[in-house]
Coordinates of C-alpha atoms in Angstrom, one line a residue:
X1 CA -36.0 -4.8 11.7
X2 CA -34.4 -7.9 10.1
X3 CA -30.9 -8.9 9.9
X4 CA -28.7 -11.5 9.0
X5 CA -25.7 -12.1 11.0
X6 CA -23.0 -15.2 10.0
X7 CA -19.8 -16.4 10.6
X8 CA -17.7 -17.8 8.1
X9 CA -13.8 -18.1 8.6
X10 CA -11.1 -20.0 6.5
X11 CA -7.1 -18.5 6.4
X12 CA -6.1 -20.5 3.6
X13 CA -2.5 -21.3 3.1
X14 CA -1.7 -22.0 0.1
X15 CA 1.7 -24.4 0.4
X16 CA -0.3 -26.4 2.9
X17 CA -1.2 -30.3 2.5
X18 CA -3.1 -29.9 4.9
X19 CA -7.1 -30.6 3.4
X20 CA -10.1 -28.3 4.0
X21 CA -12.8 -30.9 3.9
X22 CA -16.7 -29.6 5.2
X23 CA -15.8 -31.1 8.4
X24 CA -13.3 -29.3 8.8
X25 CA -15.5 -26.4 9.5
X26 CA -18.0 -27.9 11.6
X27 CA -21.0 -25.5 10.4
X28 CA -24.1 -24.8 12.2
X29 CA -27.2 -23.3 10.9
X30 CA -29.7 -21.4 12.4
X31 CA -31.0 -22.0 16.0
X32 CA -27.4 -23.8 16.4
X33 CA -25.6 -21.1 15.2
X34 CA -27.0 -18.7 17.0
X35 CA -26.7 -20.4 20.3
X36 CA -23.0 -21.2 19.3
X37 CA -22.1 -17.2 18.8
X38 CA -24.4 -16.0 21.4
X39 CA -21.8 -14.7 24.1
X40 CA -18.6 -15.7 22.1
X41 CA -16.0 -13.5 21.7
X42 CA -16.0 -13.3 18.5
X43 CA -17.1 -10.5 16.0
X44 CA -20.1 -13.1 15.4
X45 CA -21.4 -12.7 19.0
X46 CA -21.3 -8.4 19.0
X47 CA -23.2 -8.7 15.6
X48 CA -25.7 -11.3 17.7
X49 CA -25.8 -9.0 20.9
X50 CA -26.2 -5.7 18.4
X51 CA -29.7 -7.5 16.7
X52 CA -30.4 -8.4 20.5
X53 CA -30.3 -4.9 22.0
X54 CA -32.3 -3.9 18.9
X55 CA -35.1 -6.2 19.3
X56 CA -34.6 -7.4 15.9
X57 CA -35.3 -10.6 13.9
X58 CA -31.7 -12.3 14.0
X59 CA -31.4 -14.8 11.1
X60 CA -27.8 -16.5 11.6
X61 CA -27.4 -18.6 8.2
X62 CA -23.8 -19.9 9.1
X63 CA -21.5 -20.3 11.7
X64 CA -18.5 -22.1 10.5
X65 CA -14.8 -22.2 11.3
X66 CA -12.0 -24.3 9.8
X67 CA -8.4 -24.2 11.4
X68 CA -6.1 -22.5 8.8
X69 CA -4.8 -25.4 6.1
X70 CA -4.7 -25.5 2.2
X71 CA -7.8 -24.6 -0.1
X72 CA -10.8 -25.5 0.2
X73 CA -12.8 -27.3 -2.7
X74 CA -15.3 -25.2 -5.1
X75 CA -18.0 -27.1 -3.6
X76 CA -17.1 -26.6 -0.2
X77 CA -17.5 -22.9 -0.9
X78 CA -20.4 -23.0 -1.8
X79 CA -21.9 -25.0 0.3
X80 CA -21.1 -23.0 3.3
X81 CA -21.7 -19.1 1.0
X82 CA -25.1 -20.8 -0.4
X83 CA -26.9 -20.4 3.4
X84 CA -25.3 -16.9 3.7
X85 CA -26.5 -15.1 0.2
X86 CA -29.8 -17.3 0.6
X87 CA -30.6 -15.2 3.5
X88 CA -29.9 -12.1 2.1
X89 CA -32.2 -12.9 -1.3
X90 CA -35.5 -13.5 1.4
X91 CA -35.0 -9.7 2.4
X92 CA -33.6 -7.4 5.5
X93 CA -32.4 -4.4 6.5
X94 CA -28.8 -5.1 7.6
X95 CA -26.0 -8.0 7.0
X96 CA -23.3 -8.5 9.1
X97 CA -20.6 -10.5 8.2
X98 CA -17.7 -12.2 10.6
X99 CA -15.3 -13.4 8.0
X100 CA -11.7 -13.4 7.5
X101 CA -10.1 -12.2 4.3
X102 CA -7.7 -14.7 3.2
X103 CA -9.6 -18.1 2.6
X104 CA -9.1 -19.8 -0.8
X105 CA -10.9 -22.1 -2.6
X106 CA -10.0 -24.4 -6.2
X107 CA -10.7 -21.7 -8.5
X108 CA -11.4 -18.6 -6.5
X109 CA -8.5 -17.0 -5.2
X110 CA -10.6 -14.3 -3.4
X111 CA -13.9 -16.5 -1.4
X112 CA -14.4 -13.2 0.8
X113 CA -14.8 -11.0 -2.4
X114 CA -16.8 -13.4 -4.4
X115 CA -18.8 -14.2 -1.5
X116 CA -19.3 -10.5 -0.8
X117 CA -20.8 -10.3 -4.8
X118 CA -23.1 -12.3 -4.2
X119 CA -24.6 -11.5 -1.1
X120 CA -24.7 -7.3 -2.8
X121 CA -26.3 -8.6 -5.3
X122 CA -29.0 -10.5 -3.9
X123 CA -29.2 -7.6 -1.5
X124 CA -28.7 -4.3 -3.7
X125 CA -29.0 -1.6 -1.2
X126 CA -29.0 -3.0 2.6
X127 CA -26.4 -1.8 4.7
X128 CA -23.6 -4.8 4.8
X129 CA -20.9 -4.6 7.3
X130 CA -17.7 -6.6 7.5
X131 CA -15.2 -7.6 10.4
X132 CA -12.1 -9.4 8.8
X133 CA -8.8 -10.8 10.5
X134 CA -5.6 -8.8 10.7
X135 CA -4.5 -11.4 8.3
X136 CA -6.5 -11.0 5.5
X137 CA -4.7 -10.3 2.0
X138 CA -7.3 -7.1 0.9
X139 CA -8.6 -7.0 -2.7
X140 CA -10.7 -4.5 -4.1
X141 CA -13.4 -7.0 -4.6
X142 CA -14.1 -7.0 -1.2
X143 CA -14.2 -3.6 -0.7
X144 CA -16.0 -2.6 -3.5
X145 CA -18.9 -5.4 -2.6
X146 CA -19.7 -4.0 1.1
X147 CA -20.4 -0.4 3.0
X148 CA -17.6 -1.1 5.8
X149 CA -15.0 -3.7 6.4
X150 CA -13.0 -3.2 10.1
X151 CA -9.9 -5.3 11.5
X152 CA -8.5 -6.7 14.2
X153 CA -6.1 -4.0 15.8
X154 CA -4.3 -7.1 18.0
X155 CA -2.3 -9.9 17.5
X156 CA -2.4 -12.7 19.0
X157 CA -5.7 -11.5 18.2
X158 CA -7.8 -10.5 21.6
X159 CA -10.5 -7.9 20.1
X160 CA -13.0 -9.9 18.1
X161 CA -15.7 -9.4 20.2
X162 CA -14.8 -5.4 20.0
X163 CA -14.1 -5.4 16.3
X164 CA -17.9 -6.4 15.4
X165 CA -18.8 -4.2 17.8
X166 CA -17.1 -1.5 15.9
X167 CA -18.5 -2.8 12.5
X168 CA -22.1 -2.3 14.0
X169 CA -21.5 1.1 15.1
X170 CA -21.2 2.1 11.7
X171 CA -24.1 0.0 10.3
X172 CA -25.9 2.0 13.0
X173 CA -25.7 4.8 12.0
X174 CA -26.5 3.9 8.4
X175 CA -29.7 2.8 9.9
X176 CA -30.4 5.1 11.9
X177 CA -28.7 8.5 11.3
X178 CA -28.5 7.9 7.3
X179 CA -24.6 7.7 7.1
X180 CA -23.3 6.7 3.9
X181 CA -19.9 5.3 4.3
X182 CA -16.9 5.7 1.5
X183 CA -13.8 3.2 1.8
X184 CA -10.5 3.6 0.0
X185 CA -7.8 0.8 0.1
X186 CA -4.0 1.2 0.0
X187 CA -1.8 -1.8 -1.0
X188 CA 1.8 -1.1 -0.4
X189 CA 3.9 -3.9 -1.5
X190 CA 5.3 -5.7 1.3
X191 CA 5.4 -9.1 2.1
X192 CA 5.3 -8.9 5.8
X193 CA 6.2 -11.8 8.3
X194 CA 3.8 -12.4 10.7
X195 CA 6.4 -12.8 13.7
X196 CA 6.9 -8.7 12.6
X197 CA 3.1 -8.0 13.4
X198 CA 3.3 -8.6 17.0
X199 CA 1.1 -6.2 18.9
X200 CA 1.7 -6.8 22.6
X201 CA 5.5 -5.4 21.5
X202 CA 6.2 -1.9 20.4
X203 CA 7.2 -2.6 16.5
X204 CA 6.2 -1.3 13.1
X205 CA 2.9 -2.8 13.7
X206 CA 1.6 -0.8 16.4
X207 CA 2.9 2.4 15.6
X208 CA 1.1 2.1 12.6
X209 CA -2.1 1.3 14.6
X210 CA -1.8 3.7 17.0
X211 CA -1.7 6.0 13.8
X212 CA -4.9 4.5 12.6
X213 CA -6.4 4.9 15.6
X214 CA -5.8 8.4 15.9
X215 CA -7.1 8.6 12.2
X216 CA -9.8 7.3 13.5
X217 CA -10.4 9.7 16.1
X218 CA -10.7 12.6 13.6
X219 CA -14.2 14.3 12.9
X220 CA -15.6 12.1 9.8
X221 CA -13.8 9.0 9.8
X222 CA -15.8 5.8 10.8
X223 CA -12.6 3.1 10.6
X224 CA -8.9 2.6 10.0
X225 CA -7.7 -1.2 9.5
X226 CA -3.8 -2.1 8.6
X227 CA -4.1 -5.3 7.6
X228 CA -0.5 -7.1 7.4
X229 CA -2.1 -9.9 5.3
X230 CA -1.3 -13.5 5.0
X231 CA 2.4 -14.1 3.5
X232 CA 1.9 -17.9 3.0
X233 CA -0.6 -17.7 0.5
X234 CA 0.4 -17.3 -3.1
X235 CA -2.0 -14.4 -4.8
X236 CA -2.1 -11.5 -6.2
X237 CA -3.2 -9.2 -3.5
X238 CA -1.2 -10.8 -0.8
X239 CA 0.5 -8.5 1.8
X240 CA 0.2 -5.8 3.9
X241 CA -3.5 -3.4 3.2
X242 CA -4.8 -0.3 4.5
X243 CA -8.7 -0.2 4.5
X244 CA -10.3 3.0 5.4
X245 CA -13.8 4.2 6.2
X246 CA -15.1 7.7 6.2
X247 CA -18.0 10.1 5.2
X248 CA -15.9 11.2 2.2
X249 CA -14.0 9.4 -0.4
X250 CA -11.6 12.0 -0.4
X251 CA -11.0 12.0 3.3
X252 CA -10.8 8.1 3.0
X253 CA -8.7 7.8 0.5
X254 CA -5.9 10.5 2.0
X255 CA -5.9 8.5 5.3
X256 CA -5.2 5.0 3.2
X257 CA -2.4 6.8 1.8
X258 CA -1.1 8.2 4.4
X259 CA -0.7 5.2 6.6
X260 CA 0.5 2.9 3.5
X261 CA 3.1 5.8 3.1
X262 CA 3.8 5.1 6.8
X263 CA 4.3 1.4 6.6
X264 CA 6.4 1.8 3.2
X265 CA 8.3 4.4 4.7
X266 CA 9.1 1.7 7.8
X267 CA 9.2 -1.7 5.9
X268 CA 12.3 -3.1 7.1
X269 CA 10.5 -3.5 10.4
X270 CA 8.1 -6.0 9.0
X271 CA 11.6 -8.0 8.0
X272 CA 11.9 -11.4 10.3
X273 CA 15.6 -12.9 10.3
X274 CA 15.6 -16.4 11.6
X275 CA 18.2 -17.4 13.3
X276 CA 19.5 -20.8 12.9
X277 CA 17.9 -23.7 15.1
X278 CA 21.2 -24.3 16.8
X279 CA 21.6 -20.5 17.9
X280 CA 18.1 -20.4 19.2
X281 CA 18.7 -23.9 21.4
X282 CA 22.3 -22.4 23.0
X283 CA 20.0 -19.2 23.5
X284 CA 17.4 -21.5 25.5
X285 CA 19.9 -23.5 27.4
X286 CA 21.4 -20.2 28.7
X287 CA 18.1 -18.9 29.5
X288 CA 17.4 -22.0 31.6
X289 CA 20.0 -21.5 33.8
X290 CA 19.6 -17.8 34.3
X291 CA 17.2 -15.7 37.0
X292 CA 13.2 -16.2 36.8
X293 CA 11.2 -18.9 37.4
X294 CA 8.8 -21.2 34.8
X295 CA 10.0 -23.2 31.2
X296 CA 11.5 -21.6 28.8
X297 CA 9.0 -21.3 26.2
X298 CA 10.4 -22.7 22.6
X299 CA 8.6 -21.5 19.5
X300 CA 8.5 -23.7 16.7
X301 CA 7.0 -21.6 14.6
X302 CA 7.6 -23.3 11.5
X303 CA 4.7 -26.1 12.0
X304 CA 2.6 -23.8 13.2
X305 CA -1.1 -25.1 12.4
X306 CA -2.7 -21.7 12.7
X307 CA -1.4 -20.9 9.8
X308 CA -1.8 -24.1 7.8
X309 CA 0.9 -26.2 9.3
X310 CA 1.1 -30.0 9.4
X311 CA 2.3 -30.1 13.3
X312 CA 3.7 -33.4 12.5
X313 CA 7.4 -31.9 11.8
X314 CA 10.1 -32.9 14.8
X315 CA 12.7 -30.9 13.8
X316 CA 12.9 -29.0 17.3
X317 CA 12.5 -31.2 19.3
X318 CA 15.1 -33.6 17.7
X319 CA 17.5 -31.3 17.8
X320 CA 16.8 -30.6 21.5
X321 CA 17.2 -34.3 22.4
X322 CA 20.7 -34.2 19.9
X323 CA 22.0 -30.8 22.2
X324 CA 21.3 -33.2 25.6
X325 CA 18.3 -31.1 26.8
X326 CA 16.1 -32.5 29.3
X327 CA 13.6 -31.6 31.3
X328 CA 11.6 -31.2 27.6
X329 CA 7.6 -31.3 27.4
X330 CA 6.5 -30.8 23.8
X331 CA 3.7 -30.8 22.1
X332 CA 0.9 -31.0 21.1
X333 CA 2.3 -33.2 17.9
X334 CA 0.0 -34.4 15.3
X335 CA 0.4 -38.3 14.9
X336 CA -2.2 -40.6 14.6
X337 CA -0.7 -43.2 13.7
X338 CA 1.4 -43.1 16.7
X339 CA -1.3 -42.1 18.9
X340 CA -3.0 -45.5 17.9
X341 CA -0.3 -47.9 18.5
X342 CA -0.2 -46.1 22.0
X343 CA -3.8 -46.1 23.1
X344 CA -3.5 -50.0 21.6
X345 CA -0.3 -51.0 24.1
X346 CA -2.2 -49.2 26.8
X347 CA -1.0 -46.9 29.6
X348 CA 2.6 -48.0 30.9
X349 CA 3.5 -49.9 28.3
X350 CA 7.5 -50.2 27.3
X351 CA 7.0 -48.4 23.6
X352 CA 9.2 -47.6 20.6
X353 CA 7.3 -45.3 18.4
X354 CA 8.6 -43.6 15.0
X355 CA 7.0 -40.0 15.8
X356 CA 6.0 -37.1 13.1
X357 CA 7.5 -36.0 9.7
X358 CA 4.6 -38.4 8.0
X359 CA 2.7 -36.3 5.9
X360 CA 4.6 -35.1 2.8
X361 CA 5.5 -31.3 2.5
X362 CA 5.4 -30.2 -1.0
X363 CA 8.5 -28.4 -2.3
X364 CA 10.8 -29.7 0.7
X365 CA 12.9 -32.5 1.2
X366 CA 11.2 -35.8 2.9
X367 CA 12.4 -35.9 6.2
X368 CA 12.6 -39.6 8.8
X369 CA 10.7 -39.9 11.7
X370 CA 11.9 -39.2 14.9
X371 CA 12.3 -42.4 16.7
X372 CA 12.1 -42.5 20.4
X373 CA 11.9 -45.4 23.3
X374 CA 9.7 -44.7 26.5
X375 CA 6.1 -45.3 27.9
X376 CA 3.0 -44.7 27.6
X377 CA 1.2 -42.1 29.8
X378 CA -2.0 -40.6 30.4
X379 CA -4.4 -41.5 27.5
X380 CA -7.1 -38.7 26.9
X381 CA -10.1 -38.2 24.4
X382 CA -8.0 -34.8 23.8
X383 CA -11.1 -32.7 24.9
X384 CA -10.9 -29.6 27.0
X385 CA -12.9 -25.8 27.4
X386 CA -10.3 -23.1 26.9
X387 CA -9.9 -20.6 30.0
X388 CA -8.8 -17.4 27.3
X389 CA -8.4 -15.0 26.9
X390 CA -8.6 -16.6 23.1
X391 CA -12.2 -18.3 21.8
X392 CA -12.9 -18.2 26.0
X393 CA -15.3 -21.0 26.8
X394 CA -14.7 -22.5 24.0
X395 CA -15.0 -26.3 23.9
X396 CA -11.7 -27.8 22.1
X397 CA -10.7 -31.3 20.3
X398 CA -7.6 -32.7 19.2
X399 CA -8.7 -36.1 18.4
X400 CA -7.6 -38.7 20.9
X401 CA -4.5 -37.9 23.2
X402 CA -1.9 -40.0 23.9
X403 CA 1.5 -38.8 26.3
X404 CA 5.2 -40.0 25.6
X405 CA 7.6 -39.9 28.8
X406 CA 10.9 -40.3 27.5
X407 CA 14.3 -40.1 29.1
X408 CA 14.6 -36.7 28.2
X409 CA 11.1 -35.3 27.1
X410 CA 7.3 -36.0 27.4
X411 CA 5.7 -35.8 24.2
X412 CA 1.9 -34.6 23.7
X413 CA 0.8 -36.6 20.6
X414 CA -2.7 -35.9 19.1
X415 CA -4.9 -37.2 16.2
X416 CA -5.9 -33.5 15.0
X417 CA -3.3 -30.5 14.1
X418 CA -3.8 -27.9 17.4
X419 CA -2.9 -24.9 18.5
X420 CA -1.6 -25.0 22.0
X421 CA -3.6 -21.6 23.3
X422 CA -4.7 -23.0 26.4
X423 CA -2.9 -24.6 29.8
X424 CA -5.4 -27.2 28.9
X425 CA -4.2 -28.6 25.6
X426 CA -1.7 -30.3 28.2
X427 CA -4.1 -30.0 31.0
X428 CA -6.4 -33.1 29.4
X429 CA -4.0 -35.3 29.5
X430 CA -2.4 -35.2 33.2
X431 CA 0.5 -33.0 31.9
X432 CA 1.7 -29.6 33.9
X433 CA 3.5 -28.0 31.4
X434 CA 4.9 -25.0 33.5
X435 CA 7.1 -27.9 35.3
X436 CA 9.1 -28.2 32.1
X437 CA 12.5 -27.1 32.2
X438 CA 12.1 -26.5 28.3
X439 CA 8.8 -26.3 26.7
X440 CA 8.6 -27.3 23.0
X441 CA 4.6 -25.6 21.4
X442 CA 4.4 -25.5 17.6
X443 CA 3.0 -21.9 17.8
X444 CA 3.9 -18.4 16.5
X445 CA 1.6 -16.3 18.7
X446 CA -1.7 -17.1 20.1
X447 CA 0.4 -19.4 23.0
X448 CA 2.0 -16.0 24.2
X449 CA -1.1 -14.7 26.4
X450 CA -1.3 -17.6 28.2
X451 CA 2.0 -19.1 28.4
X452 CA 4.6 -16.1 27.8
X453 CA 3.5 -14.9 31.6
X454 CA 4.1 -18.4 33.0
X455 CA 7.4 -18.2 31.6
X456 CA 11.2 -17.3 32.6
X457 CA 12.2 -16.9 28.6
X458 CA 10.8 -16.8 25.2
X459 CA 13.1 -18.3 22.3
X460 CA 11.7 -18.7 18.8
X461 CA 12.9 -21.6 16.8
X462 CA 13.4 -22.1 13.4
X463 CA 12.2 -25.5 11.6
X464 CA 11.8 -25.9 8.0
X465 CA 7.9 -26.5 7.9
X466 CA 5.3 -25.4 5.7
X467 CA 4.8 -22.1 7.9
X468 CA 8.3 -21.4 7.7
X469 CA 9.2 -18.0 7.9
X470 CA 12.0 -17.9 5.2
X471 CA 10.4 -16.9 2.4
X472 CA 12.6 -18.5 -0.1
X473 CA 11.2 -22.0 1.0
X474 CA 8.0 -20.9 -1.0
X475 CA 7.7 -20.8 -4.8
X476 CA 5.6 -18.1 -5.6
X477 CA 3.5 -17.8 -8.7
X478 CA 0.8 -15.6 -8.8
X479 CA 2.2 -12.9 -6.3
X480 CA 2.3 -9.5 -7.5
X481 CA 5.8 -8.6 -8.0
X482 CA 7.6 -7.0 -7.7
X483 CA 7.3 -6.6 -3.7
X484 CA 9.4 -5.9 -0.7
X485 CA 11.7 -8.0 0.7
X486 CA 11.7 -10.6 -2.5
X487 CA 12.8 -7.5 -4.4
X488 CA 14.7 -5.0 -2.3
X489 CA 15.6 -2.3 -5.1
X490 CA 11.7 -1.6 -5.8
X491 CA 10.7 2.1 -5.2
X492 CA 6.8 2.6 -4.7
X493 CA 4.4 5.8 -3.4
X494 CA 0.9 5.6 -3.3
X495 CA -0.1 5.5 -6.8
X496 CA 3.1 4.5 -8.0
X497 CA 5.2 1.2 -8.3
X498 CA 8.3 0.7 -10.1

């Protein structure tokens, strides 16, 4: 038996500066992505361990993966789907597909649909399976191009590794029990904020997967995905999808409905209400001084760079500093130009530095630098293996590091946007960040398994970034409307949208 496995994973936002170059993916081919998937836990490495335990030929085309940012060019696309639908024109018996469902490109809105045409038709026939991110913005495209797409079922997202797995059970038993899989997809019209699709927190978002799940437990039915989709990204299909697979359409498509009907019926609880910056610090200084022990853990999830965000924004922590907060570590923040003139006066040197808000945010108001006086710290190369339970093993770079100790803060400052997901983002350069009395991460949710336990409180923040999570910062063009909450007096049923 042949098959082709690959990886290929983009969540484009579309409001982002932020570029996509090739680099930006770092791609393998081949022997090298093989060797990079092999044991990861991702949906790439259970496709790599299904071929395994098969004894089949494995060819892995691609593995490539960009941090979230703004679109990609046409000829990035296809340089990275070329390998993939190449593999599938030379002839196998299954394709498995790790891919995300919300990556844009100039001129293709839909890269996981277009790509998905290509590969079915240079492969008419061969059982393809898909795993996708609980992020993805669902077009019929995509479903119509492949025998099963499947879902995370957590964010921060901790079941890669189990979602291919579950992708190649039913790819199995197209193989080997002749199964012929039906999908139906639902698309209620909500805009959903991702803070609302939280699943370590009982909330809209699990009930509705536990209600897949038990879908999914019923004789006949293969796979049930709610997909909240992408909000930042200005297309038609964005928002909240049901994707169903089962052994009939009808059965399928019933299931789709029914959960859709579910999460229309429930909609307000995918509704995020900020609260305003000031609020959320006077809740965090409270929280400091109550029981527990650990930081209090400050969200900034409006510069969040996992979903496109420029992490050079200082609103936070500015304000922090302006409320006399100390006790502050906070970072990482993406700078390099001020990680330069750092690493160039050397480790304790007296500095001023003009930190963040350099890169130029379309649609919002330009925004000074924050300028602080301190020394220079720890200098790094920004390099460090992440201990999970997200990408475990994983080997990390944020460009050089440099560390700001101020009065009142120390100050992670990087070359390279990061997620902070791992103790060792500070780790690499000297810092213990669970000594903070206030800890500042530009993250909405993949910090929270690692840092959440560590910590005596959890306050999200408001800042007006480009992954803000007030909608009205974003001027939407192409987005179906209309669509819940940017038009409250809608009435919809499967079927039916008025």
């Amino acid at each position: 038996m042949r098959i082709v496995a690959a990886r290929f994973n983009h969540e484009t936002n579309t409001f982002s500066p932020v570029k996509t170059p090739l680099e930006a993916f770092a791609p393998l081919h081949g022997q090298a992505a093989l060797d990079f998937g092999r044991g990861s836990a991702t949906a790439f490495g259970a496709f790599i361990e299904y071929a395994e335990a098969e004894g089949a030929e494995l060819i892995t085309p691609l593995s490539a993966t960009a941090n979230p940012s703004g679109p990609a060019t046409a000829e990035v696309f296809e340089a990275l789907a070329g390998p993939i639908v190449e593999a599938a024109q030379g002839g196998c018996d299954a394709i498995l597909l790790d891919l995300h469902g919300a990556m844009v490109a100039d001129g293709i809105d839909d890269c996981e649909g277009e790509l998905l045409a290509r590969v079915r038709a240079a492969a008419p026939g061969v059982p393809l399976g898909v795993a996708l991110d609980l992020h993805g913005n669902i077009t019929p495209r995509m479903v119509e191009n492949c025998d099963c797409i499947v879902g995370f079922k957590t964010y921060p997202h901790i079941d890669m590794f189990e979602t291919g797995r579950h992708v190649t059970r039913i790819v199995d038993a197209m193989l080997h029990k002749g199964l012929r899989p039906k999908m139906a997809l639902s698309h209620p019209p909500i805009l959903a904020h991702t803070l609302k699709m939280n699943t370590e927190e009982p909330c809209l978002m699990t009930d509705l997967i536990a209600a897949a799940r038990d879908g999914e437990a019923r004789g006949g039915l293969h796979a049930a995905t709610i997909f909240g989709g992408f909000p930042i990204a200005d297309l038609a299909e964005t928002g909240v999808s049901i994707v169903t697979v089962a052994e009939g359409a009808d059965a399928a498509q019933d299931l789709a409905d029914d959960l859709a009907r579910m999460a229309w019926e429930g909609r307000e609880g995918f509704v995020y209400d900020e609260a305003p910056l000031a609020t959320s610090l006077a809740e965090a200084v409270r929280a400091a001084d109550g029981p527990g022990e650990g930081p209090v853990l400050l969200l900034d999830h409006g510069d969040n760079c996992m979903s496109g965000g420029t992490c050079d924004t200082v609103d936070v922590l500015r304000a922090a500093l302006e409320a006399g907060m100390s006790g502050i570590i906070a970072g990482p923040i993406c700078d390099p130009e001020t990680v330069a003139q750092m690493i160039a006066a050397g480790t304790g040197a007296a500095i001023m530095v003009d930190l963040g808000n350099k890169v130029p945010l379309p649609g919002f108001a330009p925004k000074a630098p924050l300028t602080l006086t301190g020394t220079v710290g720890q200098i790094s190369d920004g390099t460090y293996v992440v201990s999970g339970p997200i990408y475990t093993g994983q080997t990390c770079r944020m460009g050089r590091a440099a560390v700001l100790e101020t009065g009142g803060a120390l100050v992670l400052v990087t070359e390279l946007p990061h997620e902070p997901w791992d103790l060792g983002v500070f780790g690499c350069a000297g810092i213990d960040p669970i000594e903070a009395r206030f800890l500042i991460l530009k993250s909405r949710m993949y910090c929270r398994p690692v840092f959440a336990p560590l910590s005596r409180a959890l306050v999200e923040c408001a800042s007006e970034g480009i992954t803000s999570s007030n909608f009205d910062l974003f001027p939407f063009e192409k987005l179906q409307r209309p669509i819940f909450p940017l038009d409250r007096d809608m009435r919809w049923s499967p079927g039916r949208n008025t």
